């Protein structure tokens, strides 16, 4: 059943815009982090950085973080995937970077939907927080 839902999720993901541009993107901004060890949520406004991720329809993925007025952007490739019963997107990068949050050797991350949130939680097995994004208004 999940494999039948994946095309619907992808359709919904890219049908939000009215453009026929093949490079249309779906952008999300960091809303909060959640630490399971302490069961505390920290809102993005309390962090000393902002972060945005974008899924471009041709498979390009961009993650940018702005800290102290300087923006760092990394690039990866996304594909629809399923992990632990969650339909979402596996993002792979050409090389490791501090903005890639996971507990394994491969430079990759997995993003999935939970309600209106886009979640990246590959860092939680290492006691890192879960990153929660909301759809960007622009």
Short mmCIF file of the C-alpha atoms (twelve columns), coordinates in Angstrom:
data_MODEL
# 
_entry.id   MODEL 
# 
loop_
_atom_site.group_PDB 
_atom_site.id 
_atom_site.type_symbol 
_atom_site.label_atom_id 
_atom_site.label_alt_id 
_atom_site.label_comp_id 
_atom_site.label_asym_id 
_atom_site.label_seq_id 
_atom_site.Cartn_x 
_atom_site.Cartn_y 
_atom_site.Cartn_z 
_atom_site.pdbx_PDB_model_num 
ATOM 1   C CA . UNK A 1   0.000  0.000  0.000   1 
ATOM 2   C CA . UNK A 2   2.845  2.405  0.838   1 
ATOM 3   C CA . UNK A 3   4.307  1.968  -2.634  1 
ATOM 4   C CA . UNK A 4   0.966  3.090  -4.098  1 
ATOM 5   C CA . UNK A 5   0.947  6.177  -1.854  1 
ATOM 6   C CA . UNK A 6   4.406  7.346  -2.898  1 
ATOM 7   C CA . UNK A 7   3.331  8.637  -6.351  1 
ATOM 8   C CA . UNK A 8   0.451  10.495 -4.679  1 
ATOM 9   C CA . UNK A 9   2.837  12.099 -2.199  1 
ATOM 10  C CA . UNK A 10  5.132  13.134 -5.047  1 
ATOM 11  C CA . UNK A 11  2.206  14.540 -7.003  1 
ATOM 12  C CA . UNK A 12  1.090  16.560 -3.992  1 
ATOM 13  C CA . UNK A 13  4.636  17.716 -3.344  1 
ATOM 14  C CA . UNK A 14  5.007  19.252 -6.771  1 
ATOM 15  C CA . UNK A 15  1.427  20.328 -7.452  1 
ATOM 16  C CA . UNK A 16  1.525  23.145 -4.895  1 
ATOM 17  C CA . UNK A 17  2.832  25.639 -7.427  1 
ATOM 18  C CA . UNK A 18  1.130  26.799 -10.580 1 
ATOM 19  C CA . UNK A 19  4.291  26.997 -12.666 1 
ATOM 20  C CA . UNK A 20  5.077  24.566 -15.472 1 
ATOM 21  C CA . UNK A 21  8.786  25.231 -14.929 1 
ATOM 22  C CA . UNK A 22  10.628 21.879 -14.931 1 
ATOM 23  C CA . UNK A 23  12.938 23.250 -12.223 1 
ATOM 24  C CA . UNK A 24  10.067 24.152 -9.890  1 
ATOM 25  C CA . UNK A 25  11.049 23.568 -6.285  1 
ATOM 26  C CA . UNK A 26  9.425  22.781 -2.992  1 
ATOM 27  C CA . UNK A 27  11.087 24.776 -0.202  1 
ATOM 28  C CA . UNK A 28  10.945 24.207 3.546   1 
ATOM 29  C CA . UNK A 29  12.345 26.272 6.430   1 
ATOM 30  C CA . UNK A 30  13.517 24.975 9.781   1 
ATOM 31  C CA . UNK A 31  10.729 25.402 12.316  1 
ATOM 32  C CA . UNK A 32  12.180 23.618 15.344  1 
ATOM 33  C CA . UNK A 33  14.436 20.890 16.662  1 
ATOM 34  C CA . UNK A 34  13.313 18.176 19.037  1 
ATOM 35  C CA . UNK A 35  15.646 16.334 21.427  1 
ATOM 36  C CA . UNK A 36  14.243 12.946 22.386  1 
ATOM 37  C CA . UNK A 37  16.690 12.439 25.274  1 
ATOM 38  C CA . UNK A 38  15.408 15.511 27.106  1 
ATOM 39  C CA . UNK A 39  12.019 15.621 25.345  1 
ATOM 40  C CA . UNK A 40  12.471 19.315 24.616  1 
ATOM 41  C CA . UNK A 41  11.639 21.310 21.550  1 
ATOM 42  C CA . UNK A 42  13.633 24.369 20.558  1 
ATOM 43  C CA . UNK A 43  11.968 26.768 18.150  1 
ATOM 44  C CA . UNK A 44  13.981 28.016 15.176  1 
ATOM 45  C CA . UNK A 45  13.730 31.617 16.447  1 
ATOM 46  C CA . UNK A 46  15.801 30.543 19.486  1 
ATOM 47  C CA . UNK A 47  18.640 29.149 17.340  1 
ATOM 48  C CA . UNK A 48  21.632 31.183 16.193  1 
ATOM 49  C CA . UNK A 49  21.054 30.183 12.561  1 
ATOM 50  C CA . UNK A 50  18.310 29.741 9.981   1 
ATOM 51  C CA . UNK A 51  18.029 26.817 7.617   1 
ATOM 52  C CA . UNK A 52  16.171 26.040 4.421   1 
ATOM 53  C CA . UNK A 53  15.908 22.927 2.249   1 
ATOM 54  C CA . UNK A 54  14.631 22.722 -1.320  1 
ATOM 55  C CA . UNK A 55  13.628 19.755 -3.426  1 
ATOM 56  C CA . UNK A 56  13.993 20.704 -7.104  1 
ATOM 57  C CA . UNK A 57  11.805 18.691 -9.503  1 
ATOM 58  C CA . UNK A 58  14.815 17.438 -11.500 1 
ATOM 59  C CA . UNK A 59  16.185 15.599 -8.425  1 
ATOM 60  C CA . UNK A 60  18.462 18.376 -7.170  1 
ATOM 61  C CA . UNK A 61  18.388 19.029 -3.412  1 
ATOM 62  C CA . UNK A 62  19.725 22.183 -1.763  1 
ATOM 63  C CA . UNK A 63  20.273 22.750 1.949   1 
ATOM 64  C CA . UNK A 64  21.336 26.210 3.093   1 
ATOM 65  C CA . UNK A 65  22.160 27.531 6.512   1 
ATOM 66  C CA . UNK A 66  22.682 31.190 7.386   1 
ATOM 67  C CA . UNK A 67  24.726 31.960 10.483  1 
ATOM 68  C CA . UNK A 68  26.234 35.342 11.407  1 
ATOM 69  C CA . UNK A 69  25.166 36.780 8.052   1 
ATOM 70  C CA . UNK A 70  26.965 34.095 6.020   1 
ATOM 71  C CA . UNK A 71  25.090 31.453 4.056   1 
ATOM 72  C CA . UNK A 72  26.473 27.984 3.360   1 
ATOM 73  C CA . UNK A 73  24.705 25.849 0.760   1 
ATOM 74  C CA . UNK A 74  25.285 22.191 0.034   1 
ATOM 75  C CA . UNK A 75  23.919 20.228 -2.887  1 
ATOM 76  C CA . UNK A 76  22.658 16.672 -3.101  1 
ATOM 77  C CA . UNK A 77  20.336 14.464 -5.110  1 
ATOM 78  C CA . UNK A 78  16.957 13.213 -3.872  1 
ATOM 79  C CA . UNK A 79  14.875 10.178 -4.753  1 
ATOM 80  C CA . UNK A 80  11.554 8.981  -3.380  1 
ATOM 81  C CA . UNK A 81  12.186 6.239  -0.843  1 
ATOM 82  C CA . UNK A 82  10.748 4.441  2.168   1 
ATOM 83  C CA . UNK A 83  12.446 3.982  5.521   1 
ATOM 84  C CA . UNK A 84  11.053 2.434  8.719   1 
ATOM 85  C CA . UNK A 85  7.536  2.538  7.287   1 
ATOM 86  C CA . UNK A 86  7.769  6.234  6.350   1 
ATOM 87  C CA . UNK A 87  7.473  7.382  2.738   1 
ATOM 88  C CA . UNK A 88  9.823  10.211 2.002   1 
ATOM 89  C CA . UNK A 89  12.996 11.240 0.250   1 
ATOM 90  C CA . UNK A 90  16.537 9.882  0.473   1 
ATOM 91  C CA . UNK A 91  19.084 12.619 -0.177  1 
ATOM 92  C CA . UNK A 92  22.641 11.665 -1.093  1 
ATOM 93  C CA . UNK A 93  25.611 14.008 -1.237  1 
ATOM 94  C CA . UNK A 94  28.917 13.702 -3.094  1 
ATOM 95  C CA . UNK A 95  30.903 14.123 0.133   1 
ATOM 96  C CA . UNK A 96  30.450 14.629 3.858   1 
ATOM 97  C CA . UNK A 97  29.774 18.097 5.235   1 
ATOM 98  C CA . UNK A 98  28.912 19.398 8.731   1 
ATOM 99  C CA . UNK A 99  25.381 20.275 7.515   1 
ATOM 100 C CA . UNK A 100 24.683 16.591 6.817   1 
ATOM 101 C CA . UNK A 101 23.113 15.173 9.971   1 
ATOM 102 C CA . UNK A 102 23.223 11.416 10.344  1 
ATOM 103 C CA . UNK A 103 24.788 8.603  12.369  1 
ATOM 104 C CA . UNK A 104 26.345 6.626  9.557   1 
ATOM 105 C CA . UNK A 105 29.326 6.850  7.256   1 
ATOM 106 C CA . UNK A 106 27.462 7.555  4.019   1 
ATOM 107 C CA . UNK A 107 26.784 11.243 3.257   1 
ATOM 108 C CA . UNK A 108 22.988 10.975 3.100   1 
ATOM 109 C CA . UNK A 109 19.808 11.967 4.911   1 
ATOM 110 C CA . UNK A 110 16.177 10.872 4.870   1 
ATOM 111 C CA . UNK A 111 13.251 13.323 5.033   1 
ATOM 112 C CA . UNK A 112 9.634  12.273 5.636   1 
ATOM 113 C CA . UNK A 113 6.271  13.888 6.280   1 
ATOM 114 C CA . UNK A 114 4.488  13.948 9.632   1 
ATOM 115 C CA . UNK A 115 1.338  16.040 9.440   1 
ATOM 116 C CA . UNK A 116 2.322  19.453 8.059   1 
ATOM 117 C CA . UNK A 117 5.984  18.937 8.993   1 
ATOM 118 C CA . UNK A 118 8.916  17.647 6.983   1 
ATOM 119 C CA . UNK A 119 11.122 15.686 9.399   1 
ATOM 120 C CA . UNK A 120 14.812 14.757 9.217   1 
ATOM 121 C CA . UNK A 121 15.703 12.444 12.102  1 
ATOM 122 C CA . UNK A 122 18.777 10.471 10.987  1 
ATOM 123 C CA . UNK A 123 20.707 12.201 13.788  1 
ATOM 124 C CA . UNK A 124 18.525 10.961 16.683  1 
ATOM 125 C CA . UNK A 125 20.231 7.535  17.073  1 
ATOM 126 C CA . UNK A 126 23.402 9.500  17.998  1 
ATOM 127 C CA . UNK A 127 21.421 11.511 20.575  1 
ATOM 128 C CA . UNK A 128 21.163 14.413 18.147  1 
ATOM 129 C CA . UNK A 129 17.919 16.294 17.628  1 
ATOM 130 C CA . UNK A 130 15.229 15.744 15.046  1 
ATOM 131 C CA . UNK A 131 14.952 18.640 12.579  1 
ATOM 132 C CA . UNK A 132 11.425 19.803 11.788  1 
ATOM 133 C CA . UNK A 133 10.676 21.957 8.760   1 
ATOM 134 C CA . UNK A 134 7.547  23.777 7.581   1 
ATOM 135 C CA . UNK A 135 6.720  24.736 4.012   1 
ATOM 136 C CA . UNK A 136 8.343  28.009 3.036   1 
ATOM 137 C CA . UNK A 137 5.908  30.839 2.253   1 
ATOM 138 C CA . UNK A 138 7.986  31.874 -0.806  1 
# 
